[in-house]
Amino acid sequence: MIAGRGPSPALCLLLVARLPDTSLTVALASGGRHIFGWGQDRHLAADLYDAINSNTRATGQWGKGKAPKIPAFPRPKAAKAPAKKAGKQPATVAALYQHFQRR
């Protein structure tokens, strides 16, 4: 709300809560852009695909030790966090104070 105009905060929260689970806003709130488009239906379809493949592998008439390896359905993976630099010390209050006192 800017200068008393615009929608109320309660309405904004209500609208955000009603977003579909495949929206970019929900994906970013859930962990990142890599989840975008992955709603409950896609997760269930991927689980069903894996269950059918596991059942096929378990009940098939394969020769001894000849059961095929069926790859799992590709799922989104979180990006790896960059490695922290060793030796870099966290800033202290005194160091921040000195930094902002310089002119």
Rosetta silent file (secondary structure, phi, psi, omega in degrees, C-alpha in Angstrom):
SEQUENCE: MIAGRGPSPALCLLLVARLPDTSLTVALASGGRHIFGWGQDRHLAADLYDAINSNTRATGQWGKGKAPKIPAFPRPKAAKAPAKKAGKQPATVAALYQHFQRR
SCORE:     score description
SCORE:     0.000 S_00000001
   1 L     0.000  125.022 -178.288    0.000    0.000    0.000 S_00000001
   2 E  -115.765  120.737  177.597    1.504    3.284   -1.100 S_00000001
   3 L    52.392   37.768  176.485    0.200    6.531    0.396 S_00000001
   4 L    80.816    1.592 -179.813   -3.074    4.881    1.370 S_00000001
   5 E  -109.722  162.608  176.545   -3.826    3.644   -2.148 S_00000001
   6 L    97.976  178.188 -177.795   -3.730    0.163   -3.610 S_00000001
   7 L   -71.605  155.100  179.431   -4.823   -3.227   -2.389 S_00000001
   8 L   -74.043  155.698  177.603   -4.709   -4.092    1.273 S_00000001
   9 H   -59.999  -34.048  179.216   -1.924   -6.359    2.571 S_00000001
  10 H   -64.482  -39.291  177.813   -4.525   -8.977    3.511 S_00000001
  11 H   -66.600  -41.089  178.307   -5.757   -9.108   -0.093 S_00000001
  12 H   -60.884  -44.685  178.298   -2.184   -9.436   -1.401 S_00000001
  13 H   -63.033  -39.012  178.221   -1.517  -12.349    0.964 S_00000001
  14 H   -63.644  -42.580  179.502   -4.760  -13.990   -0.091 S_00000001
  15 H   -66.449  -39.674  178.578   -3.850  -13.683   -3.777 S_00000001
  16 H   -67.420  -37.100  179.553   -0.363  -15.113   -3.234 S_00000001
  17 H   -67.056  -23.542 -178.300   -1.799  -18.021   -1.236 S_00000001
  18 L   -91.186    3.572  178.665   -4.093  -18.878   -4.167 S_00000001
  19 L   -65.224  146.912  177.388   -1.273  -19.197   -6.719 S_00000001
  20 L   -67.901  156.327 -176.868   -0.993  -22.602   -8.416 S_00000001
  21 L   -71.384   -6.848  177.971    1.756  -24.937   -7.205 S_00000001
  22 L   -98.765    5.289 -177.527    3.472  -24.720  -10.611 S_00000001
  23 L   -76.916  158.412 -179.950    3.982  -20.938  -10.474 S_00000001
  24 H   -67.041  -35.206  179.500    7.402  -19.317  -10.304 S_00000001
  25 H   -62.529  -44.853  178.817    6.537  -17.544   -7.039 S_00000001
  26 H   -66.928  -38.223  178.925    5.746  -20.840   -5.316 S_00000001
  27 H   -63.242  -44.493  179.632    8.881  -22.431   -6.812 S_00000001
  28 H   -66.463  -35.358  177.761   11.120  -19.653   -5.509 S_00000001
  29 H   -72.327  -24.951 -177.727    9.499  -19.860   -2.074 S_00000001
  30 H   -89.548  -11.519  177.725    9.958  -23.647   -2.059 S_00000001
  31 L   151.605  -15.334  176.970   13.627  -23.708   -2.849 S_00000001
  32 L   149.822  172.422 -176.894   14.554  -22.254   -6.213 S_00000001
  33 H   -65.616  -23.864 -177.968   13.936  -21.816   -9.904 S_00000001
  34 H   -66.597  -15.167  179.927   14.773  -25.473  -10.611 S_00000001
  35 H   -90.922   -8.050 -176.571   11.391  -26.479   -9.092 S_00000001
  36 L   -55.311  126.867  179.774    9.428  -24.227  -11.497 S_00000001
  37 L    90.467   -6.649 -178.994    6.655  -26.232  -13.177 S_00000001
  38 L   -97.176   90.812  176.194    6.900  -29.167  -10.758 S_00000001
  39 L   -92.601 -173.547  179.786    3.509  -29.354   -9.106 S_00000001
  40 H   -61.845  -37.106 -178.296    1.957  -32.243   -7.206 S_00000001
  41 H   -64.757  -39.126 -179.943    0.749  -33.823  -10.440 S_00000001
  42 H   -71.497  -38.034  176.445    4.247  -33.970  -11.938 S_00000001
  43 H   -63.958  -41.698  178.497    5.762  -35.386   -8.725 S_00000001
  44 H   -66.223  -39.252  178.017    3.061  -38.072   -8.596 S_00000001
  45 H   -64.167  -40.329  178.523    3.599  -38.940  -12.277 S_00000001
  46 H   -66.518  -40.478  177.022    7.351  -39.297  -11.709 S_00000001
  47 H   -64.965  -39.549  177.858    6.746  -41.519   -8.653 S_00000001
  48 H   -64.643  -42.083  177.178    4.281  -43.633  -10.639 S_00000001
  49 H   -58.566  -46.600  179.521    6.805  -44.015  -13.474 S_00000001
  50 H   -66.306  -37.983  179.604    9.465  -45.200  -11.007 S_00000001
  51 H   -66.383  -42.136  178.255    7.040  -47.589   -9.276 S_00000001
  52 H   -63.731  -41.805  178.786    6.016  -49.189  -12.584 S_00000001
  53 H   -65.943  -38.967  177.658    9.666  -49.614  -13.587 S_00000001
  54 H   -65.199  -40.930  178.425   10.532  -51.157  -10.204 S_00000001
  55 H   -65.400  -41.635  178.144    7.592  -53.545  -10.506 S_00000001
  56 H   -61.743  -43.549 -179.109    8.615  -54.487  -14.049 S_00000001
  57 H   -67.357  -37.218 -176.284   12.189  -55.157  -12.941 S_00000001
  58 H   -75.877  -34.358 -173.068   11.074  -57.181   -9.891 S_00000001
  59 H  -104.642    1.589 -179.132    8.468  -59.373  -11.621 S_00000001
  60 L   -72.371  158.024  178.919   10.068  -59.843  -15.042 S_00000001
  61 L   -92.025   67.636 -178.644   11.276  -63.228  -16.304 S_00000001
  62 L   -89.854  153.147  172.975   14.930  -62.231  -16.519 S_00000001
  63 L   -67.197  166.544 -177.163   17.817  -64.632  -16.550 S_00000001
  64 L   -59.917  117.964  179.079   19.869  -64.887  -13.392 S_00000001
  65 L    74.213   14.009 -176.695   21.506  -61.482  -12.859 S_00000001
  66 L  -108.598   13.784  179.726   20.220  -60.174  -16.210 S_00000001
  67 L   -64.930  132.393 -178.197   17.534  -57.741  -14.981 S_00000001
  68 L   -71.537  150.514  175.090   17.872  -54.474  -16.888 S_00000001
  69 L   -90.325  113.624 -178.776   18.743  -51.272  -15.090 S_00000001
  70 L  -100.116  122.242 -177.503   15.890  -48.854  -15.760 S_00000001
  71 L   -67.987  148.402  178.244   16.817  -45.210  -15.107 S_00000001
  72 L   -73.212  158.821  178.057   14.694  -43.190  -12.712 S_00000001
  73 L   -66.118  133.607 -179.077   12.561  -40.325  -13.951 S_00000001
  74 L   -66.886  129.165  179.702   14.638  -37.125  -13.997 S_00000001
  75 L  -118.225  158.129  179.356   13.703  -34.823  -11.135 S_00000001
  76 L   -66.967  140.781  178.633   14.838  -31.263  -10.394 S_00000001
  77 L  -119.460  143.167  178.565   18.012  -31.005   -8.360 S_00000001
  78 L   -70.467  143.267  177.299   19.084  -28.073   -6.246 S_00000001
  79 L   -70.388  143.712  179.782   22.076  -26.134   -7.469 S_00000001
  80 L   -72.212  138.950  178.285   25.182  -26.633   -5.384 S_00000001
  81 L   -72.577  142.833  178.193   26.078  -23.732   -3.131 S_00000001
  82 L   -63.706  143.617 -178.834   29.400  -22.092   -3.913 S_00000001
  83 L   -67.756  139.875  179.040   32.214  -23.207   -1.647 S_00000001
  84 L   -77.175  143.870  178.683   33.127  -20.772    1.098 S_00000001
  85 L   -75.216  130.560  178.741   36.585  -19.289    0.974 S_00000001
  86 L   -75.722  143.226  175.605   38.781  -20.569    3.752 S_00000001
  87 L    93.707  -13.404  179.571   40.478  -17.981    5.902 S_00000001
  88 L   -82.352  120.848 -176.919   37.949  -15.203    5.455 S_00000001
  89 L   -87.676  146.305  175.195   36.895  -14.025    8.888 S_00000001
  90 L   -67.427  151.034 -178.679   33.399  -12.690    9.594 S_00000001
  91 L   -70.944  140.460  176.802   33.176   -8.946   10.086 S_00000001
  92 L   -97.580  164.973  178.687   33.181   -7.686   13.643 S_00000001
  93 H   -64.118  -39.798 -179.887   31.185   -4.740   14.949 S_00000001
  94 H   -64.002  -40.368  179.619   34.408   -2.806   15.566 S_00000001
  95 H   -67.473  -38.783  177.069   35.584   -3.392   11.974 S_00000001
  96 H   -65.695  -39.604  178.809   32.226   -2.265   10.587 S_00000001
  97 H   -62.835  -44.323  178.630   32.314    0.849   12.767 S_00000001
  98 H   -64.368  -38.454 -179.037   35.815    1.731   11.528 S_00000001
  99 H   -63.046  -41.976 -177.874   34.771    1.100    7.931 S_00000001
 100 H   -82.344  -12.955  177.286   31.851    3.520    8.133 S_00000001
 101 H   -83.505  -17.825  179.704   33.844    6.181   10.038 S_00000001
 102 L   -68.783  145.284  178.135   36.324    6.595    7.169 S_00000001
 103 L  -125.259    0.000    0.000   35.727    9.546    4.909 S_00000001
